[in-house]
PDB file of C-alpha atoms in Angstrom:
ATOM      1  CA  UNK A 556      10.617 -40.072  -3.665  1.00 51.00           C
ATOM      2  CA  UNK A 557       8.022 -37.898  -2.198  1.00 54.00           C
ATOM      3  CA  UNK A 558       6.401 -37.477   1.198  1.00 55.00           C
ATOM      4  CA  UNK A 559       2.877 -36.617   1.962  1.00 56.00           C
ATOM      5  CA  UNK A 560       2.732 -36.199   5.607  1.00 56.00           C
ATOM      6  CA  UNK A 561      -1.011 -37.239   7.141  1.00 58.00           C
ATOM      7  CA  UNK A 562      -1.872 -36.274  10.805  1.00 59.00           C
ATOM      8  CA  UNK A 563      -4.680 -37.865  12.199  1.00 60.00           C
ATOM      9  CA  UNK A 564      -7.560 -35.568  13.362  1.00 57.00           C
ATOM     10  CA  UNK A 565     -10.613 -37.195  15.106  1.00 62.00           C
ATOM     11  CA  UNK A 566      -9.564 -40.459  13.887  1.00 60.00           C
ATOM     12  CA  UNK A 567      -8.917 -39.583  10.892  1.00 61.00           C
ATOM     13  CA  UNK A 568      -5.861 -38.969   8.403  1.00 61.00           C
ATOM     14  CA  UNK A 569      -6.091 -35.126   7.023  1.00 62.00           C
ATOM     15  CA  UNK A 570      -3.728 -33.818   4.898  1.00 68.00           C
ATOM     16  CA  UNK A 571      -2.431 -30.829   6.957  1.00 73.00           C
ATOM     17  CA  UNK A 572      -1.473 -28.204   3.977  1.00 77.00           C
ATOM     18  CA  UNK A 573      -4.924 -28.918   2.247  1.00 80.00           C
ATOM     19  CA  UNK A 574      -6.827 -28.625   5.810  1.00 80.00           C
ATOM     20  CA  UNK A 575      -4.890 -25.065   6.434  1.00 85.00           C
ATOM     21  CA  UNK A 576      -5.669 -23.975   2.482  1.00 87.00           C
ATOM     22  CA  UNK A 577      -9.432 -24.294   3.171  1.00 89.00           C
ATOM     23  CA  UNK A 578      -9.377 -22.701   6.484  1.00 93.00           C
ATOM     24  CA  UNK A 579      -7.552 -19.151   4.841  1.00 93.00           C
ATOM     25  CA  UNK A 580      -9.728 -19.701   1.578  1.00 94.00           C
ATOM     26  CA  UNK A 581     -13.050 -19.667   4.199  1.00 95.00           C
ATOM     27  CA  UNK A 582     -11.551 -16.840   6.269  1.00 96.00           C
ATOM     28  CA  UNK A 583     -10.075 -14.856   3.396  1.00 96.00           C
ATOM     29  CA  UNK A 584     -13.183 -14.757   1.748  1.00 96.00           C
ATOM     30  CA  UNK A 585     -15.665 -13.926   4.332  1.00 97.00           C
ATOM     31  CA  UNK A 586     -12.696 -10.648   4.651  1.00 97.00           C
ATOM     32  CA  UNK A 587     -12.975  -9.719   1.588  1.00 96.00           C
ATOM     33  CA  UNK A 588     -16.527  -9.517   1.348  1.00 97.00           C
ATOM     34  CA  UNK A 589     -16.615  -7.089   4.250  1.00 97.00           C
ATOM     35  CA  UNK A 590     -13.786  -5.378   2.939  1.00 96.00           C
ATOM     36  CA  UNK A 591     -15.892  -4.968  -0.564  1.00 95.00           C
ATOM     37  CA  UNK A 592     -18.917  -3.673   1.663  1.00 96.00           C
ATOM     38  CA  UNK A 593     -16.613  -1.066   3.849  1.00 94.00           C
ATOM     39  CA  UNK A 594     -15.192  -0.238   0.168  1.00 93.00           C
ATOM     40  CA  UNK A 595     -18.576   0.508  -1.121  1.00 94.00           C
ATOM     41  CA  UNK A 596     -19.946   2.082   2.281  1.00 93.00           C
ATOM     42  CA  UNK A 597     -16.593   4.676   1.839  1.00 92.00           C
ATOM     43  CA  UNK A 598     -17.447   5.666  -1.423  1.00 92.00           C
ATOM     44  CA  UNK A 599     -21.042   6.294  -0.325  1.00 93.00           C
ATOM     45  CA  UNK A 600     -19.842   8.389   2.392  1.00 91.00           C
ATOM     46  CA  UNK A 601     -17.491  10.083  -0.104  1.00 92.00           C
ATOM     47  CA  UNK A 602     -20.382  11.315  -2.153  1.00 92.00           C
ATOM     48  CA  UNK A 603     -22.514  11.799   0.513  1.00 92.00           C
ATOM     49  CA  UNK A 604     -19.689  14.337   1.660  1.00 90.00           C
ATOM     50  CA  UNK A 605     -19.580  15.924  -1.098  1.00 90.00           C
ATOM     51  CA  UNK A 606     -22.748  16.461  -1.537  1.00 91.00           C
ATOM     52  CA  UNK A 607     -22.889  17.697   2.229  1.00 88.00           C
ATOM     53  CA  UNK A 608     -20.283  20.087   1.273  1.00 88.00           C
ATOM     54  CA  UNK A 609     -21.803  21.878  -1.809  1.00 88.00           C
ATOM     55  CA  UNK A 610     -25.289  22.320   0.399  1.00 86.00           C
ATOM     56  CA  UNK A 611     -23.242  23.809   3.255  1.00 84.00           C
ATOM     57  CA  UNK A 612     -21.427  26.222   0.571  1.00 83.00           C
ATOM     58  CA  UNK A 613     -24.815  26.953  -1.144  1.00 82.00           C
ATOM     59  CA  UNK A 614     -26.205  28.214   2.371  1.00 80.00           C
ATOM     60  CA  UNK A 615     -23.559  29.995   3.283  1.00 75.00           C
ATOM     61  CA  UNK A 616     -23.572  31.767   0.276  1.00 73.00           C
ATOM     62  CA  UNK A 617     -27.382  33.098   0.934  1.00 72.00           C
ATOM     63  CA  UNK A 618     -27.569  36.575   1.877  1.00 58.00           C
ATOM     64  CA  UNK A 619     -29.169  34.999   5.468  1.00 61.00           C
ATOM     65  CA  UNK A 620     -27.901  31.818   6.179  1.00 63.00           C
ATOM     66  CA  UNK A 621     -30.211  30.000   8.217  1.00 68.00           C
ATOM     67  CA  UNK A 622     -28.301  27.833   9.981  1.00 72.00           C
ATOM     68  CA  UNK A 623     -24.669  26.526   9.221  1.00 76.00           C
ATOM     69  CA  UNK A 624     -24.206  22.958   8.314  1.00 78.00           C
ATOM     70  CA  UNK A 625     -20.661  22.902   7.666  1.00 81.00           C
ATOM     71  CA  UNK A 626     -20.662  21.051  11.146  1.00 84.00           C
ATOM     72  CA  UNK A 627     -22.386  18.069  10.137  1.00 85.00           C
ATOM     73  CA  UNK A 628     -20.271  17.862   7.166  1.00 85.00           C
ATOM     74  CA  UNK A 629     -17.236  17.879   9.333  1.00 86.00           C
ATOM     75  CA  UNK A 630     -18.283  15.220  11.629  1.00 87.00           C
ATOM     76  CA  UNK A 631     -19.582  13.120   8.655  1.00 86.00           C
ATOM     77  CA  UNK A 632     -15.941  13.254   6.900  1.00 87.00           C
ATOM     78  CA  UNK A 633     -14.114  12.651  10.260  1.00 88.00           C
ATOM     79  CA  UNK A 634     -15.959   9.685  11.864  1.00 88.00           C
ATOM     80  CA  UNK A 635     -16.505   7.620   8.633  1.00 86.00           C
ATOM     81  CA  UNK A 636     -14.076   8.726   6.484  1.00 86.00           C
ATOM     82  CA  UNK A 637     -11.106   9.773   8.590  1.00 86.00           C
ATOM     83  CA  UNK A 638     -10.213  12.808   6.737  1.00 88.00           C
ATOM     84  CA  UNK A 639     -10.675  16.879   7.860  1.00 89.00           C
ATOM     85  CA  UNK A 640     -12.704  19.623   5.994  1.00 88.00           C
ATOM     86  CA  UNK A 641     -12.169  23.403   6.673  1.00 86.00           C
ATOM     87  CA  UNK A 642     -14.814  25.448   6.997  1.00 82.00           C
ATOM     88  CA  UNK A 643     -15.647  26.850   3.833  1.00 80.00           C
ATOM     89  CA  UNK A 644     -14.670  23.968   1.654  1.00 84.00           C
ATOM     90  CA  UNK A 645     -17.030  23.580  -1.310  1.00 86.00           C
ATOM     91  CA  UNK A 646     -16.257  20.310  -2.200  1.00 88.00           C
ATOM     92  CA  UNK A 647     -13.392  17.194  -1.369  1.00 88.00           C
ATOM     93  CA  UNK A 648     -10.371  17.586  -3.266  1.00 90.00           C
ATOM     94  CA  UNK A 649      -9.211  14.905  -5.462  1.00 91.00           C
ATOM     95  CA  UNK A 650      -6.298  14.096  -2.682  1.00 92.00           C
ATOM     96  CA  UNK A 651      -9.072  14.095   0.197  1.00 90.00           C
ATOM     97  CA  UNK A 652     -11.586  11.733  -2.245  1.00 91.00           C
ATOM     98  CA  UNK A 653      -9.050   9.112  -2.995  1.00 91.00           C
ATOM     99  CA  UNK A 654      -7.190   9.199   0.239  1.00 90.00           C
ATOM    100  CA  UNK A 655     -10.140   7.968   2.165  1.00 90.00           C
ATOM    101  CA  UNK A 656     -11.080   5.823  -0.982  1.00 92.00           C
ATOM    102  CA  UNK A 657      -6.954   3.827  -0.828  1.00 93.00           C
ATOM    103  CA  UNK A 658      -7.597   2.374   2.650  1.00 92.00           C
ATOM    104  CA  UNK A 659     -10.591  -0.041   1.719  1.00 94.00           C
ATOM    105  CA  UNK A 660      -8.788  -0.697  -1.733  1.00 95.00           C
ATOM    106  CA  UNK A 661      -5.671  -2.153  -0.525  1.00 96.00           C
ATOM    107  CA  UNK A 662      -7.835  -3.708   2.180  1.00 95.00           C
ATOM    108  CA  UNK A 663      -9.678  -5.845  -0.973  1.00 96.00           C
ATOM    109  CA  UNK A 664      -6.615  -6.193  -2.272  1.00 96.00           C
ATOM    110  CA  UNK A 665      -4.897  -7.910   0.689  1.00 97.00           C
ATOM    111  CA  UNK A 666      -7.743 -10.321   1.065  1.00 96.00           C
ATOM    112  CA  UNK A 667      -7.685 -11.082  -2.410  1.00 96.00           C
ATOM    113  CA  UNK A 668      -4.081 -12.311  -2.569  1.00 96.00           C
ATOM    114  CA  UNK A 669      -4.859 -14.287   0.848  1.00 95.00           C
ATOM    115  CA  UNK A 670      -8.006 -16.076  -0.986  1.00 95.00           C
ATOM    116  CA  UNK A 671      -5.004 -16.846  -3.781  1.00 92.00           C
ATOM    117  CA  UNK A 672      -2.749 -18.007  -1.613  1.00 91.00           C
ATOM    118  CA  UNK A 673      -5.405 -19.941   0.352  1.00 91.00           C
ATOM    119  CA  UNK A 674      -6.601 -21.550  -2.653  1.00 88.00           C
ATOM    120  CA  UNK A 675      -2.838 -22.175  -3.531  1.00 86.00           C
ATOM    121  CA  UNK A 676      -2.711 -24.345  -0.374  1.00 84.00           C
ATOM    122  CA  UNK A 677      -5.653 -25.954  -0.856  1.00 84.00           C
ATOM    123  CA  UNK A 678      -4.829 -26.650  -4.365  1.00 81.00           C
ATOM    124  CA  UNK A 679      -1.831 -28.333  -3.046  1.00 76.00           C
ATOM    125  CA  UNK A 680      -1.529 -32.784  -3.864  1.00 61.00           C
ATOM    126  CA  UNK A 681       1.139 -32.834  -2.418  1.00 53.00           C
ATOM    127  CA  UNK A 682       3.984 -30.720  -0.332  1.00 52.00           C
ATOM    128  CA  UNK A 683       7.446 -31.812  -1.059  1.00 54.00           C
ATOM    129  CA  UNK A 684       9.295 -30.273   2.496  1.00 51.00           C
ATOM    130  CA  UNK A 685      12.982 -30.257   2.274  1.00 57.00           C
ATOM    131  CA  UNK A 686      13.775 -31.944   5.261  1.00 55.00           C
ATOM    132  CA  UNK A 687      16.546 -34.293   5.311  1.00 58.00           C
ATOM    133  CA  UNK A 688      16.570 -37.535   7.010  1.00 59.00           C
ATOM    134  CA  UNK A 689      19.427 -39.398   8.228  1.00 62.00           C
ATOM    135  CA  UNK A 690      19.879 -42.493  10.266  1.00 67.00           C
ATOM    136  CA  UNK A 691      22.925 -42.629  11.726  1.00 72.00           C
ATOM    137  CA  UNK A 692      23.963 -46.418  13.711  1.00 74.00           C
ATOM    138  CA  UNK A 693      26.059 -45.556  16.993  1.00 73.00           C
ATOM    139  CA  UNK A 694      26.839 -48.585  18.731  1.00 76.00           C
ATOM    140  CA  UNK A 695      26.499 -48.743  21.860  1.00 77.00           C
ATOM    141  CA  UNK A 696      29.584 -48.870  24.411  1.00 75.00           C
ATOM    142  CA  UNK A 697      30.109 -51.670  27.105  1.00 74.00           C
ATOM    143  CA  UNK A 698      29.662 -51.157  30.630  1.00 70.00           C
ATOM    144  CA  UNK A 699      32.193 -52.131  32.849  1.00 65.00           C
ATOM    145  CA  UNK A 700      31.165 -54.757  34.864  1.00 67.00           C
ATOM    146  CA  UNK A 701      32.440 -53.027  37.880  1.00 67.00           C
ATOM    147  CA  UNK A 702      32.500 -48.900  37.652  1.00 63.00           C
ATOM    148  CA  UNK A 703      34.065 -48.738  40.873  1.00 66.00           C
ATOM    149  CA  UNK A 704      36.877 -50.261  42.261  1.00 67.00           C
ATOM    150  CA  UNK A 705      37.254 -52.489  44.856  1.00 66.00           C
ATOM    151  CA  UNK A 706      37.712 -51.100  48.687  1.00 67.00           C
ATOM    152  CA  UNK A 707      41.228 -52.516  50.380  1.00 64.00           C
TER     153      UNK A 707
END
């Protein structure tokens, strides 16, 4: 024999697994949109780095530099990607690319086994709880019909 347990919400029965399925599978997904969108927005900054980098090299590498950009690339790798560049770095190394890149990955990743899980719960007919009932009879004992005795 199974159990489907109904609470009443707003006068009406809801079916409480189902109700907290769609409320991950809503929240999870709205995450791991913006989790897709800071993924993409790292790698952009990744490249935009780079890019940063090779200019900042190339101008340094003119007989007169006009004016030193290695700076800008600095702040531009800190503050959005979380990662440091010495001056004089031509380029991110492969550990520096993909170590800012792992962050937002496993950040889509995590969101994408909540929407599973969510939809899991959602998915759900029925949740068979292993609770135990028993009903146990205890009669119940007789009162004296005095509890106190009688003053002499």
């Amino acid at each position: 024999m199974r159990k489907i347990m109904y609470f009443r919400v707003a006068g009406r029965d809801v079916h409480l697994p189902k109700l907290i399925g769609a409320f991950i599978l809503f929240a999870a997904l709205l995450m791991f949109i913006q989790a897709s969108a800071v993924m993409f927005d790292s790698w952009d900054t990744a490249k935009e780095t780079n890019k940063c980098l090779q200019l900042a090299a190339a101008n340094n590498a003119r007989v007169d530099p006009s004016e030193d950009v290695y700076p800008l690339c600095q702040d531009l790798a800190k503050d959005y990607l979380g990662i440091r560049v010495r001056h004089g770095q031509e380029s991110l190394t492969v550990r520096q690319f993909w170590g800012a890149l792992l962050a937002p990955i496993a950040g889509i990743l995590f969101w994408l086994a909540m929407l599973f899980f969510g939809y899991i719960l959602y998915k759900t007919g029925d949740l068979v709880l292993p609770i135990e009932e028993d009903i146990k009879i205890i009669p119940e004992q007789e009162k004296p019909a005095r509890p106190f005795r009688k003053k002499k």
